[in-house]
Amino acid sequence: MGKRYRITYEIPFYETDVNHCVKLPHLLSVALQVSGMQSAELGVSDQYVLDTYGLVWVITDYNISIERLPRFAEKITIETEARSYNKLFCYRDFDIFGQDGQKMMTIATTFVLIDFETRKVAPVPAELIAIYDSEFIKKIKRGPKYPVLENAAKTDYHVRYFDLDMNGHVNNSKYLDWIYDVMPIDFLKTHYPKHIDLKYVKEIHYGRDIVSEVLLEDRISRHQITTEGQINAQALIEWSAVSEEA
């Protein structure tokens, strides 16, 4: 078991949607900030990792299970644990609890370290990951298979300055913005995501034109984000009706 770290957080008005629920891209950003806070407290901040090893943390996969979404003004607790790792991949979980103490979400993430200059994946330094008390495992966790979409609904976007993060590539949460944005608004008003698998394939850089595509069948939506025909991200989302929310 890795070291656990937690904070409380009140959902502000500007991070909620028309259903008065948290905007999921914002919540993912807050969760990542919490992991950064833990790392800084342990003496291995993002800046330390960059200065010492020339590496930066990058997320490759999300696996998100949702019982319900936090609502406006709700005080939630976000707990995180760097659970396990192997030579190339690190697995960190986030558990989110409502103010009633009930778990409402689990966010399982896969991280890699990449060389800041070459953008190539680097092995995990043993002395770095040891600080988290993470368990070493040989197994590589794999997500679902994502078929290439055909005859999907498409919307074009242009990558802007504020879409970028401090590493100079598109912020992870922005992909989820593009995924939500192609969904019918009437559907979004009456449904919430029950489970999300999201895979990042290739970085997107400033000034590029991207295409967000979706196939929605019943309560399953399949997504892909591409630039010039190359896949940058893929997602599979299972939706539930708001009336069925736990």
mmCIF file of C-alpha atoms in Angstrom, residues 183-184 186-188 190-193 214-223 236-241 244:
data_model
loop_
_atom_site.group_PDB
_atom_site.id
_atom_site.type_symbol
_atom_site.label_atom_id
_atom_site.label_comp_id
_atom_site.label_asym_id
_atom_site.label_seq_id
_atom_site.Cartn_x
_atom_site.Cartn_y
_atom_site.Cartn_z
ATOM 1 C CA MET A 183 -22.566 15.168 -27.159
ATOM 2 C CA PRO A 184 -26.182 16.376 -27.640
ATOM 3 C CA ASP A 186 -30.450 17.364 -24.272
ATOM 4 C CA PHE A 187 -28.686 14.066 -23.567
ATOM 5 C CA LEU A 188 -26.172 15.713 -21.209
ATOM 6 C CA THR A 190 -30.596 14.062 -18.551
ATOM 7 C CA HIS A 191 -27.599 11.747 -18.183
ATOM 8 C CA TYR A 192 -24.349 11.547 -16.243
ATOM 9 C CA PRO A 193 -21.301 9.348 -16.937
ATOM 10 C CA VAL A 214 -18.549 10.480 -31.332
ATOM 11 C CA LEU A 215 -20.810 7.495 -31.907
ATOM 12 C CA LEU A 216 -23.700 7.383 -29.429
ATOM 13 C CA GLU A 217 -25.708 4.172 -29.236
ATOM 14 C CA ASP A 218 -28.236 3.819 -26.427
ATOM 15 C CA ARG A 219 -26.219 4.786 -23.335
ATOM 16 C CA ILE A 220 -22.747 4.038 -24.676
ATOM 17 C CA SER A 221 -20.688 6.702 -26.408
ATOM 18 C CA ARG A 222 -17.436 6.038 -28.235
ATOM 19 C CA HIS A 223 -15.037 8.886 -28.880
ATOM 20 C CA LEU A 236 -15.523 4.853 -24.030
ATOM 21 C CA ILE A 237 -18.288 6.176 -21.760
ATOM 22 C CA GLU A 238 -21.247 4.404 -20.164
ATOM 23 C CA TRP A 239 -24.050 6.837 -19.231
ATOM 24 C CA SER A 240 -26.912 6.629 -16.744
ATOM 25 C CA ALA A 241 -30.098 8.692 -16.569
ATOM 26 C CA GLU A 244 -31.198 6.753 -11.700
#
